Coordinates of C-alpha atoms in Angstrom, one line a residue:
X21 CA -0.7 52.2 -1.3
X22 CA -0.5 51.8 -5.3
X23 CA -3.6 52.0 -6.1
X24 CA -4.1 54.9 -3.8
X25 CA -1.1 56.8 -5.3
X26 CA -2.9 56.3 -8.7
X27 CA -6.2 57.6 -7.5
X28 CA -4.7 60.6 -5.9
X29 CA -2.4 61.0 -9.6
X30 CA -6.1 61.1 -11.1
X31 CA -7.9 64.0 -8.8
X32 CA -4.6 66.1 -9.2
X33 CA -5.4 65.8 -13.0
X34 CA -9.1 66.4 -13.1
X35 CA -8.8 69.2 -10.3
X36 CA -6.1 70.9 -12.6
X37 CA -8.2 70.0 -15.8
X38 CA -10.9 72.0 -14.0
X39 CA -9.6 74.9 -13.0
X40 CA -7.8 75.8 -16.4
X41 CA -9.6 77.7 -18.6
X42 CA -7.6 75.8 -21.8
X43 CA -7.0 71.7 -21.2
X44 CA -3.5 70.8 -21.5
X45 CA -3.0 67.9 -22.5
X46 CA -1.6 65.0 -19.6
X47 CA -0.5 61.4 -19.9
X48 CA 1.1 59.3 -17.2
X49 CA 2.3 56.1 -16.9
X50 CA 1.8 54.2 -13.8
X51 CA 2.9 50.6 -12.6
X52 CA 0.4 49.9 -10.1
X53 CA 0.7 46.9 -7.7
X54 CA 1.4 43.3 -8.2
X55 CA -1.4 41.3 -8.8
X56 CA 0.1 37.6 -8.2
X57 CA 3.3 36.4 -7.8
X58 CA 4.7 32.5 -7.1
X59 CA 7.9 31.0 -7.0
X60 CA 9.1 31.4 -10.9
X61 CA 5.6 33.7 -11.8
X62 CA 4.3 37.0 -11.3
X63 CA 1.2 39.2 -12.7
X64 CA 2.0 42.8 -13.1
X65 CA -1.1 45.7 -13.5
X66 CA -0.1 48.9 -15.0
X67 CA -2.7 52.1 -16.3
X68 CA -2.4 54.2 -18.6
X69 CA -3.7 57.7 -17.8
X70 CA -4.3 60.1 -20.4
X71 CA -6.8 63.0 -21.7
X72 CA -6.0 62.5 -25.4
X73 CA -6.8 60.2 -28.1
X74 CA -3.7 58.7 -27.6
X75 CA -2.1 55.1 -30.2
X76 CA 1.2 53.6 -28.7
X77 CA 3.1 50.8 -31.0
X78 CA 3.7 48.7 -28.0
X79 CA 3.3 48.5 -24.0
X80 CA 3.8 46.5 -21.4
X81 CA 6.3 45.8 -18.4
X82 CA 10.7 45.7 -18.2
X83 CA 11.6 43.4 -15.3
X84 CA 15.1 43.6 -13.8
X85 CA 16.9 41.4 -10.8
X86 CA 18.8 45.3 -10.6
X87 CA 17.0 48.3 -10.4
X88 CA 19.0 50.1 -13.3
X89 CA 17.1 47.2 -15.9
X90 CA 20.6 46.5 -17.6
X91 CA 19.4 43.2 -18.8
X92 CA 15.6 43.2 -18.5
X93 CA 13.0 40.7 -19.4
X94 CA 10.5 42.6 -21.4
X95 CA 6.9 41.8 -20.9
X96 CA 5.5 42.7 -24.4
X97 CA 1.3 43.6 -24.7
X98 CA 1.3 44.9 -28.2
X99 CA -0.2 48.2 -29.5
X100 CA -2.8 50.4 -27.7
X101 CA -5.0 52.4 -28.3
X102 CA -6.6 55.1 -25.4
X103 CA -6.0 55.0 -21.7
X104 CA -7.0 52.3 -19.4
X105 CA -5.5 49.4 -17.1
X106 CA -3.3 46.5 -18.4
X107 CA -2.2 43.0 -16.9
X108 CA 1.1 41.8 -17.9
X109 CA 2.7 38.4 -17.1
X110 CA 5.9 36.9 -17.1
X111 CA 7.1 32.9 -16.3
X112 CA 10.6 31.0 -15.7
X113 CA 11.4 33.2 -12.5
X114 CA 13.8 32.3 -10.2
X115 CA 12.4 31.7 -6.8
X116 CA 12.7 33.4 -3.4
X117 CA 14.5 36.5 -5.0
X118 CA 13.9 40.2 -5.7
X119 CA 12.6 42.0 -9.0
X120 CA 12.2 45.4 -10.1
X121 CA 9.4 46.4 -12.4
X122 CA 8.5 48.8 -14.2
X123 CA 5.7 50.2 -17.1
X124 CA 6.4 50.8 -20.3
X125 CA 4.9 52.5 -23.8
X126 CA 6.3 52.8 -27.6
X127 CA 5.1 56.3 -29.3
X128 CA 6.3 55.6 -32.2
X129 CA 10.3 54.8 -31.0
X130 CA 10.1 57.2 -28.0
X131 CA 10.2 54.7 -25.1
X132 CA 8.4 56.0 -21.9
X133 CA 8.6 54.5 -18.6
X134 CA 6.4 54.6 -15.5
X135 CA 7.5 54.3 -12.0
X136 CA 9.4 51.5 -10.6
X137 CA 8.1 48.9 -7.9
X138 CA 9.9 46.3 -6.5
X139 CA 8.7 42.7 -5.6
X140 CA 9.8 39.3 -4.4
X141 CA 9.1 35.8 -6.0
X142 CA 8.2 33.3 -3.4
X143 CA 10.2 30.2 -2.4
X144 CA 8.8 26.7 -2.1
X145 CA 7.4 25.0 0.8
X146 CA 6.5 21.9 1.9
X147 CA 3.4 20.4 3.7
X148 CA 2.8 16.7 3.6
X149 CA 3.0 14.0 1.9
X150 CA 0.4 10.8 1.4
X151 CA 0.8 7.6 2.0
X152 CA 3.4 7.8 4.1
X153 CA 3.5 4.1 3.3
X154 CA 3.0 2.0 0.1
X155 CA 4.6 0.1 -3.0
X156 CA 6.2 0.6 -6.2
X157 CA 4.4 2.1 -8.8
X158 CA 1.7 3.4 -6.2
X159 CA 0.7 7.2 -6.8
X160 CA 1.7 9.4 -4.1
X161 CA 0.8 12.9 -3.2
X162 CA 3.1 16.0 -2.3
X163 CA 1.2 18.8 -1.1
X164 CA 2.9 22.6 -0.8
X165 CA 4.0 25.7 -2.1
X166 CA 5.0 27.2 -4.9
X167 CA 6.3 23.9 -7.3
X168 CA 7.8 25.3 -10.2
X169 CA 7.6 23.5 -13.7
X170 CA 11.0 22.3 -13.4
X171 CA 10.3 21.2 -9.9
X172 CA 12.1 17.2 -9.1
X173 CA 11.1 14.6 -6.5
X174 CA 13.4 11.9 -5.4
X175 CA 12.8 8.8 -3.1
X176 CA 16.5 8.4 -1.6
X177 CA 18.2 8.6 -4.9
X178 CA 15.8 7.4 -7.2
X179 CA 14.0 9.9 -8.9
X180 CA 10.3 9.6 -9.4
X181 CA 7.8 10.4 -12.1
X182 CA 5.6 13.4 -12.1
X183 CA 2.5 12.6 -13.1
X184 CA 0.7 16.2 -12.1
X185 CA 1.5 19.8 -11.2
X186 CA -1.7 21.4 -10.4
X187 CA -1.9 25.1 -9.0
X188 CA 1.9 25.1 -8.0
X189 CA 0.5 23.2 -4.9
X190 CA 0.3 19.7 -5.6
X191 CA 2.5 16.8 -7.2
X192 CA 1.1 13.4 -8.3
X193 CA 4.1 10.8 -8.8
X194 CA 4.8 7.2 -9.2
X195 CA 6.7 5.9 -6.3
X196 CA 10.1 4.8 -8.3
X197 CA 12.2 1.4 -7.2
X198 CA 13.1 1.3 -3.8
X199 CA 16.6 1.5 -2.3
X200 CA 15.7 1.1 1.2
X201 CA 13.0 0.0 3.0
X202 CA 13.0 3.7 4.8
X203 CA 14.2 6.9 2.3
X204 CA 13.7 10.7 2.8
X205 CA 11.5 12.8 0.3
X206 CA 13.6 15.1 -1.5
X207 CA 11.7 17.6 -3.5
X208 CA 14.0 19.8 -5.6
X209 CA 12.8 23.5 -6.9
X210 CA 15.2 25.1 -9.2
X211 CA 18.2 25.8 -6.9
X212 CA 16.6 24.7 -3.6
X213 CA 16.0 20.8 -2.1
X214 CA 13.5 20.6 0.4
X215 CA 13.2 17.7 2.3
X216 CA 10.2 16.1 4.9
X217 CA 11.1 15.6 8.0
X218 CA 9.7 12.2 8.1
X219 CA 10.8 9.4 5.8
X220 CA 8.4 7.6 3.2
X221 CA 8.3 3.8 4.2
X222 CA 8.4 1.1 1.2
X223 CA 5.8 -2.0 1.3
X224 CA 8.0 -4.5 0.7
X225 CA 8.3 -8.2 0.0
X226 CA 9.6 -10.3 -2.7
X227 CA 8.5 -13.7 -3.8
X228 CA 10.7 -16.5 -5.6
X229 CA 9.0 -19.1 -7.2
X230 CA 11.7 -22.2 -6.2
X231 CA 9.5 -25.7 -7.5
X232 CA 6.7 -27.1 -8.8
X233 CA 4.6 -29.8 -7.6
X234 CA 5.8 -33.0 -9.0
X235 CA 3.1 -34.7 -10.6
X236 CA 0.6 -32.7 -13.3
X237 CA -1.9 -32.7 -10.6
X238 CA -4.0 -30.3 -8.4
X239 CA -4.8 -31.2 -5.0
X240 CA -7.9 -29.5 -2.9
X241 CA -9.1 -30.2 0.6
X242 CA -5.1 -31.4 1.3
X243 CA -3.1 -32.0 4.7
X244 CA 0.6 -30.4 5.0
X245 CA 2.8 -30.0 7.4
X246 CA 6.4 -29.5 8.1
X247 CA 9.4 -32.1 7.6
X248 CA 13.0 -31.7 9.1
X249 CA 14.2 -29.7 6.0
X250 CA 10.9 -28.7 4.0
X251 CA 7.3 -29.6 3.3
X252 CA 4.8 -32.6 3.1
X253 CA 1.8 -32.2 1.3
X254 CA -1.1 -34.7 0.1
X255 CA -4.0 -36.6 0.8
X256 CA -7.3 -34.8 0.2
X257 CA -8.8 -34.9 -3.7
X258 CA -7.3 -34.4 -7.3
X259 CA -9.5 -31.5 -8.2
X260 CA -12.5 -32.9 -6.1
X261 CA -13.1 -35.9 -8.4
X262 CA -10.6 -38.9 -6.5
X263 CA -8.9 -39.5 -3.7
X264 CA -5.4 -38.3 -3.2
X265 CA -4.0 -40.9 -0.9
X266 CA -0.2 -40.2 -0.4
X267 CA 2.1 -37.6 0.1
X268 CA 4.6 -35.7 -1.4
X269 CA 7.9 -34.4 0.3
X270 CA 9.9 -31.3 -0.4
X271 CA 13.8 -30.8 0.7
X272 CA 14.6 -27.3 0.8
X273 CA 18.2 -28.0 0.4
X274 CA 18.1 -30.2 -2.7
X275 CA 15.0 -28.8 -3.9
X276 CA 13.9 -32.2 -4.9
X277 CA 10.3 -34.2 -4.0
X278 CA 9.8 -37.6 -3.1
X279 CA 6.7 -40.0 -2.3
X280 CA 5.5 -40.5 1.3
X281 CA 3.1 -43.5 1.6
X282 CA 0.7 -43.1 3.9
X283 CA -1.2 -46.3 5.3
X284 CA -4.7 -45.0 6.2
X285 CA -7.4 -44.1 4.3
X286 CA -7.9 -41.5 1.7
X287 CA -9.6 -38.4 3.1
X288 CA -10.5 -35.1 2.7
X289 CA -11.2 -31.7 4.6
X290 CA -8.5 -33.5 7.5
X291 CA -6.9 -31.4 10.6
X292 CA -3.7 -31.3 10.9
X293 CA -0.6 -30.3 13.1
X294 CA 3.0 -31.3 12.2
X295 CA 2.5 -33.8 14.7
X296 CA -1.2 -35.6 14.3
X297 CA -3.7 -36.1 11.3
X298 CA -7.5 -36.8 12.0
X299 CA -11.4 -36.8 11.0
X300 CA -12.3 -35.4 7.5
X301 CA -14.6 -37.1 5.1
X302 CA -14.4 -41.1 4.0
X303 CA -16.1 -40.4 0.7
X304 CA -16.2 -37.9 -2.3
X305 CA -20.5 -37.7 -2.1
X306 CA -21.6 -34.9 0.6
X307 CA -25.4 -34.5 1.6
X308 CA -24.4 -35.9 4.2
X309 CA -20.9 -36.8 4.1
X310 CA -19.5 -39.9 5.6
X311 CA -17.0 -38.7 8.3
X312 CA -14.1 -40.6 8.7
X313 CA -13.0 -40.4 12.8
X314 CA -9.6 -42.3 12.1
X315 CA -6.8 -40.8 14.1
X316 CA -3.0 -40.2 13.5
X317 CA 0.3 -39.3 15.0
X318 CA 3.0 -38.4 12.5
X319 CA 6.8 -40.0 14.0
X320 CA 9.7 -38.8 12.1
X321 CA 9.0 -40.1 8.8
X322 CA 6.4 -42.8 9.8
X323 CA 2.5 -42.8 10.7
X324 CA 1.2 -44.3 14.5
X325 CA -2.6 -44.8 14.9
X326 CA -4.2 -43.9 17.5
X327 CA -7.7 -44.4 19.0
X328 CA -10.6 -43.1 16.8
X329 CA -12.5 -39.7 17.6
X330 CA -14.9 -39.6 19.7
X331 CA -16.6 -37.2 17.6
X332 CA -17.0 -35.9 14.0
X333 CA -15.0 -33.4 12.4
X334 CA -14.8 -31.7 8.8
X335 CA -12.7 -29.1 7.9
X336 CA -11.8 -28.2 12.0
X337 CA -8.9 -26.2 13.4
X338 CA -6.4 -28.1 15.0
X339 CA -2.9 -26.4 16.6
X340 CA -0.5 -27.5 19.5
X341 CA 0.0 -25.6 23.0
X342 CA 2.2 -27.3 25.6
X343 CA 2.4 -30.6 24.2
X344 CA -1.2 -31.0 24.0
X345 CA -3.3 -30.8 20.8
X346 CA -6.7 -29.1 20.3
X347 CA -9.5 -29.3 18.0
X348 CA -11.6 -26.5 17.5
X349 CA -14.7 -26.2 15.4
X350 CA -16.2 -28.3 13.2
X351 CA -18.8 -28.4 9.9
X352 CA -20.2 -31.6 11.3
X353 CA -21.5 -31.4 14.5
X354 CA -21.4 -28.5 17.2
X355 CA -19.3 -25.6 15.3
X356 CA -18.4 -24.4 18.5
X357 CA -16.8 -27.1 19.9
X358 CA -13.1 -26.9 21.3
X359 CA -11.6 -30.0 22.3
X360 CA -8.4 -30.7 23.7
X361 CA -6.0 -34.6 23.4
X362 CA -3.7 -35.5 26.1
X363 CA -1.0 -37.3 24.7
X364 CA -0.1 -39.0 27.7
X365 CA -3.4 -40.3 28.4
X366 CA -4.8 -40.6 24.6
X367 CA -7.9 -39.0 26.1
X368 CA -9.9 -35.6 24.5
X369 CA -11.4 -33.5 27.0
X370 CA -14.2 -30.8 26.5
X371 CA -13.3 -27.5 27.2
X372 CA -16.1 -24.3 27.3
X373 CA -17.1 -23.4 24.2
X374 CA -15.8 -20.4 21.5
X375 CA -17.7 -17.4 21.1
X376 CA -18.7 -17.5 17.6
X377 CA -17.9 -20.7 15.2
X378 CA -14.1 -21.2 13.4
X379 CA -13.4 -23.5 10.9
X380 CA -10.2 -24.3 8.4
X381 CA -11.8 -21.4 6.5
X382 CA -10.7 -19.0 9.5
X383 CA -6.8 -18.1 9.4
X384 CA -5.1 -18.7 12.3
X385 CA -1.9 -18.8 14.0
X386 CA 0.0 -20.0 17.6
X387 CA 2.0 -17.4 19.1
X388 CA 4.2 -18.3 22.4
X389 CA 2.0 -21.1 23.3
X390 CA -1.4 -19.2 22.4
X391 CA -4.0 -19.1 19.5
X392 CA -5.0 -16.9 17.1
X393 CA -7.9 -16.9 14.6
X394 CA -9.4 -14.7 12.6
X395 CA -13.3 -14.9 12.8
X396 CA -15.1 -14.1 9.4
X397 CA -15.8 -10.5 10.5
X398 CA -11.9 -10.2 10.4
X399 CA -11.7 -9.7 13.9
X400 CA -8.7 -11.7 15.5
X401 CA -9.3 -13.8 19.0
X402 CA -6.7 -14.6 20.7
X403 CA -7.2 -17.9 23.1
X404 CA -5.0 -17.6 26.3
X405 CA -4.3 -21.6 26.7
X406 CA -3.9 -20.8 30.3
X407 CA -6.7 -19.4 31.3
X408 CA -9.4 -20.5 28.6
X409 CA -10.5 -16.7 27.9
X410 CA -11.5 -15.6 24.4
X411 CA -11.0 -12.1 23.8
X412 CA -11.0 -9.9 20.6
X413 CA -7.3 -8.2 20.3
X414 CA -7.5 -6.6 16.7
X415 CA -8.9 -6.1 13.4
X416 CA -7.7 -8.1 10.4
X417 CA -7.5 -4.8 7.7
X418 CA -6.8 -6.9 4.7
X419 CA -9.8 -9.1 2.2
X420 CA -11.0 -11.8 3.4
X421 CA -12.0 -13.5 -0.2
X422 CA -13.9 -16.8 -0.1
X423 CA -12.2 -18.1 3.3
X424 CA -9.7 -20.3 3.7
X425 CA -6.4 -17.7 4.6
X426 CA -3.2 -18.7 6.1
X427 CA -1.4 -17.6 9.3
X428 CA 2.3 -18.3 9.9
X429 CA 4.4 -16.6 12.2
X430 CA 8.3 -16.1 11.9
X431 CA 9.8 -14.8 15.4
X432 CA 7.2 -11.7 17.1
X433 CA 5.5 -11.1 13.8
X434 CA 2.5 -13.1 12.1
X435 CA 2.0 -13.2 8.2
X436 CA -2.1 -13.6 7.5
X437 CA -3.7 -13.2 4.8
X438 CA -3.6 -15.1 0.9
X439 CA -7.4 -15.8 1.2
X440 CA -9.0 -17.7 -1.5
X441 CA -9.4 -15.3 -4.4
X442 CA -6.9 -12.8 -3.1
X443 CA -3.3 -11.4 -3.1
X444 CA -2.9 -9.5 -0.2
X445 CA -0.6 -10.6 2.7
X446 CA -0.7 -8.5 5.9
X447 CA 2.2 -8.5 8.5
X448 CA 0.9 -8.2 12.1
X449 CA 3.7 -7.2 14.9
X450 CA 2.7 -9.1 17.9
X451 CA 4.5 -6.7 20.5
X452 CA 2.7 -3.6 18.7
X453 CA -0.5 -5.4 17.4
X454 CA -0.2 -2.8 14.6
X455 CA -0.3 -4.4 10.7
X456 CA 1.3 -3.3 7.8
X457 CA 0.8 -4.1 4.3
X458 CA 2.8 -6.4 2.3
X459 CA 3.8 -7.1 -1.5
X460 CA 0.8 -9.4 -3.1
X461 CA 2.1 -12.5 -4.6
X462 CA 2.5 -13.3 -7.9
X463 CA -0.1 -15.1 -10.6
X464 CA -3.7 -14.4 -10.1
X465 CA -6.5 -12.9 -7.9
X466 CA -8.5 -16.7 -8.8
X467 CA -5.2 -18.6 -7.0
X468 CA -5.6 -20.7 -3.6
X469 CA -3.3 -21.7 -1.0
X470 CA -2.8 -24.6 -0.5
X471 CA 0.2 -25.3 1.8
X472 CA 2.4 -22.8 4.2
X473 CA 5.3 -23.5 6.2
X474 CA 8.2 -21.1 7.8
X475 CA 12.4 -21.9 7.7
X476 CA 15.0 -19.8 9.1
X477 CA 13.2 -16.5 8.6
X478 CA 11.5 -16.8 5.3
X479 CA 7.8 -17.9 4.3
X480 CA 7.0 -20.9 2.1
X481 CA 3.5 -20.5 0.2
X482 CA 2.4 -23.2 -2.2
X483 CA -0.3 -21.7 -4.3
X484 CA -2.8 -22.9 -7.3
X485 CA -5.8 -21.8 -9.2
X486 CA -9.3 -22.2 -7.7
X487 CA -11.0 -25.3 -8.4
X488 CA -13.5 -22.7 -10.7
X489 CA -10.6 -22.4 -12.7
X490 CA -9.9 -24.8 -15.9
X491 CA -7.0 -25.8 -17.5
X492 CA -3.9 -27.4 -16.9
X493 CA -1.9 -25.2 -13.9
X494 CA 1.2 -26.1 -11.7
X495 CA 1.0 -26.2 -7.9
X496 CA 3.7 -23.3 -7.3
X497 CA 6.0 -23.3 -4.4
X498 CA 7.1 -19.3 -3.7
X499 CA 9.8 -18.5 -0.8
X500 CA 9.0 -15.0 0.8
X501 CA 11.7 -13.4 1.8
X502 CA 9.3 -10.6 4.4
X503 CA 12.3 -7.8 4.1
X504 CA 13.0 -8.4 0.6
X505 CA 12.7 -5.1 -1.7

């Protein structure tokens, strides 16, 4: 309608022009349309309209929140010289609130005005925001309308860093400290808070680093298992070149170690259970290795042999179901093997085989009586004890390094994850079978763990530096708290 009112202005002038036998001479002023506006912005175009050389000292726009311009922001374009459009532009508007405008031109002190328009500055709005999930320090996205410069963003009532404003549309921050595990988005713009309707959910985790190993050794290739109050860890090598023959005992509540003597032989690459020790290798050489098929029942604080094997096992998955223990895998012999020992009878029976081959590489896990392993695709079986059925119930989403994870589960949820070379540590809800991400431990991508154990509701992780890795570095015992921030 604007720019029509100025056309019709100009063929009033030219038809009038035309039919007069002397020109007179005509200037107007006209403030044409709004170009652009945002929430604190707006782009003005005005024309000047004359048939005479024509200089002015200064032209431009006044804006006004009242139409009478009693206290007007002046829009200032400098001199001029001849007719012809202009483009003004003014910043630091208040959002979501009406503006008058109007042109203006200096003729040397007589001010001249064009006709007024009026227009409306836009008020934010918001879109989304991504990920909806993730850690401190992350960078997160806020997508909408019509930021201003000025424009805040809190997580709860922490306020985060704003990293980017591009095209009044989109905010980079740093997510700040958490002070929940679920807070609201609050984004603030000028006068008005806007806030998703959806809260932002904090990865979370916290690790505490409560001993040390007690000797100025590092042991690969080990056997642990739970005590009444803590951890026993040993056997297997002192970084591959001897024997570690004994064990070494952690009490939660004194956080002190002790020796366990052990009376079998040394070995490495062992099962394990809290409840029996077996196979592994008799000697340090491999090509081929010398498979030691001695067997073991752990009582209380003491060792009971029991029969040999009546097959070869390195580095196989053991776990308990219903009293009964089972062996499954093996890098000597079938790789597909699962086995199962009746205590009663001290006899191992054959059961059908698994569909692709495990191994102490593959993480795994027993969840109300059945097992759980994750294959080296990261697909996760689960074996139904009562049944004997293998089938394929999810996707591990984490890295699965160099092998050798760890699975532990603490009430309906499993922790996986702390592969060899990573940091990563994925929570899997059992009832859901949906994972979410938690915090990485601490110390390097190059660590290894080496021992896991669970007590009333946290996580025990014993971790250590690759064998790759030289130097002198302590065997570090973290306690995960899984709902610490």
């Amino acid at each position: 309608m604007r720019k029509l009112l100025s056309l019709s202005i100009l063929i009033v002038l030219f038809l009038g022009w035309a039919c007069t036998e002397e020109e007179s001479e005509t200037t107007v002023l006209v403030t044409e349309e709004v170009l652009y506006t945002s929430a604190e912005n707006v782009r003005l175009l005005g024309r000047l309209i004359t048939n005479q050389t024509i200089t002015v000292a200064d032209h431009g726009f006044y804006l006004s929140e009242d139409e009478a311009f009693a206290s007007p922001i002046i829009i200032s374009l400098g001199p001029k010289d001849g007719p012809g459009r202009f483009i003004g532009e003014a910043n630091g508007l208040t959002n979501s609130k009406s503006y008058f405008a109007k042109t203006f031109m200096d003729l040397g002190g007589e001010i001249q005005f064009g006709n007024v328009i009026q227009l409306n500055t836009l008020g934010p709005v918001l879109e989304s925001f991504s990920p909806t999930f993730g850690a401190v320090g992350q960078t997160l996205d806020i997508i909408g309308q019509n930021f201003t410069a000025d424009t805040k963003v809190f997580f709860g009532e922490n306020e985060a860093v704003i990293n980017s404003l591009d095209f009044e549309s989109r905010i980079k921050v740093t997510i700040p400290s958490a002070s929940n595990v679920s807070v609201p988005i609050r984004v603030v713009v000028q006068d008005k808070t806007l806030e998703f309707p959806t809260s932002f959910e904090y990865q979370i985790g916290t690790y505490e680093l409560i001993s040390k190993f007690p000797e100025s050794v590092r042991i690969y290739d080990n056997v642990f298992y739970n005590a009444s109050n803590g951890l026993i860890i040993g056997l297997g090598t002192v970084s591959k070149n001897s024997f570690y023959s004994k064990f070494q005992q952690f009490d939660l509540g004194s956080k002190s170690w002790k020796e366990v003597s052990f009376p079998g032989s040394s070995r490495s690459f062992a099962f394990f259970t809290n409840n029996y020790i077996g196979g592994g290798t008799a000697a340090l050489t491999p090509n081929p290795y010398t498979i030691n098929q001695s067997f073991w029942r752990i009582n209380g604080g003491g060792f009971e042999r029991l029969p040999d094997l009546p097959f070869e096992s390195r580095e196989s998955i053991a776990f308990e179901s219903n009293g009964s223990l089972y062996v499954l895998g093996s890098k000597e012999g079938n790789p597909l093997a699962l086995r199962k020992y009746n205590p009663s009878t001290k006899a191992w029976q054959n059961l059908p085989e698994s569909p692709v081959e495990f191994s102490a590489t593959n993480a795994n896990f027993v969840y109300e009586g059945n097992f759980y392993v994750v294959d080296s695709e990261a697909i996760l079986w689960k074996y139904d004890v009562s049944s004997g059925q293998w089938n394929s119930v999810s996707t591990y989403p984490g890295n699965l390094g160099q092998g050798y994870g760890m699975g532990q589960v603490i009430g309906d949820k499993a922790y996986v994850g702390l592969y060899r070379r990573t940091t990563d540590l994925w929570e899997l809800n059992l009832n859901t079978m949906t994972w979410i991400s938690k915090n990485d431990i601490p110390r390097t991508a190059q660590d290894i763990t080496v021992a896991h154990f669970e007590k009333d509701g946290f996580l025990y992780i014993m971790r250590m530096p690759d064998i790759t890795i030289a130097g002198s570095f302590p065997m570090n015992l973290y306690k995960f708290d899984p709902n610490g921030l």
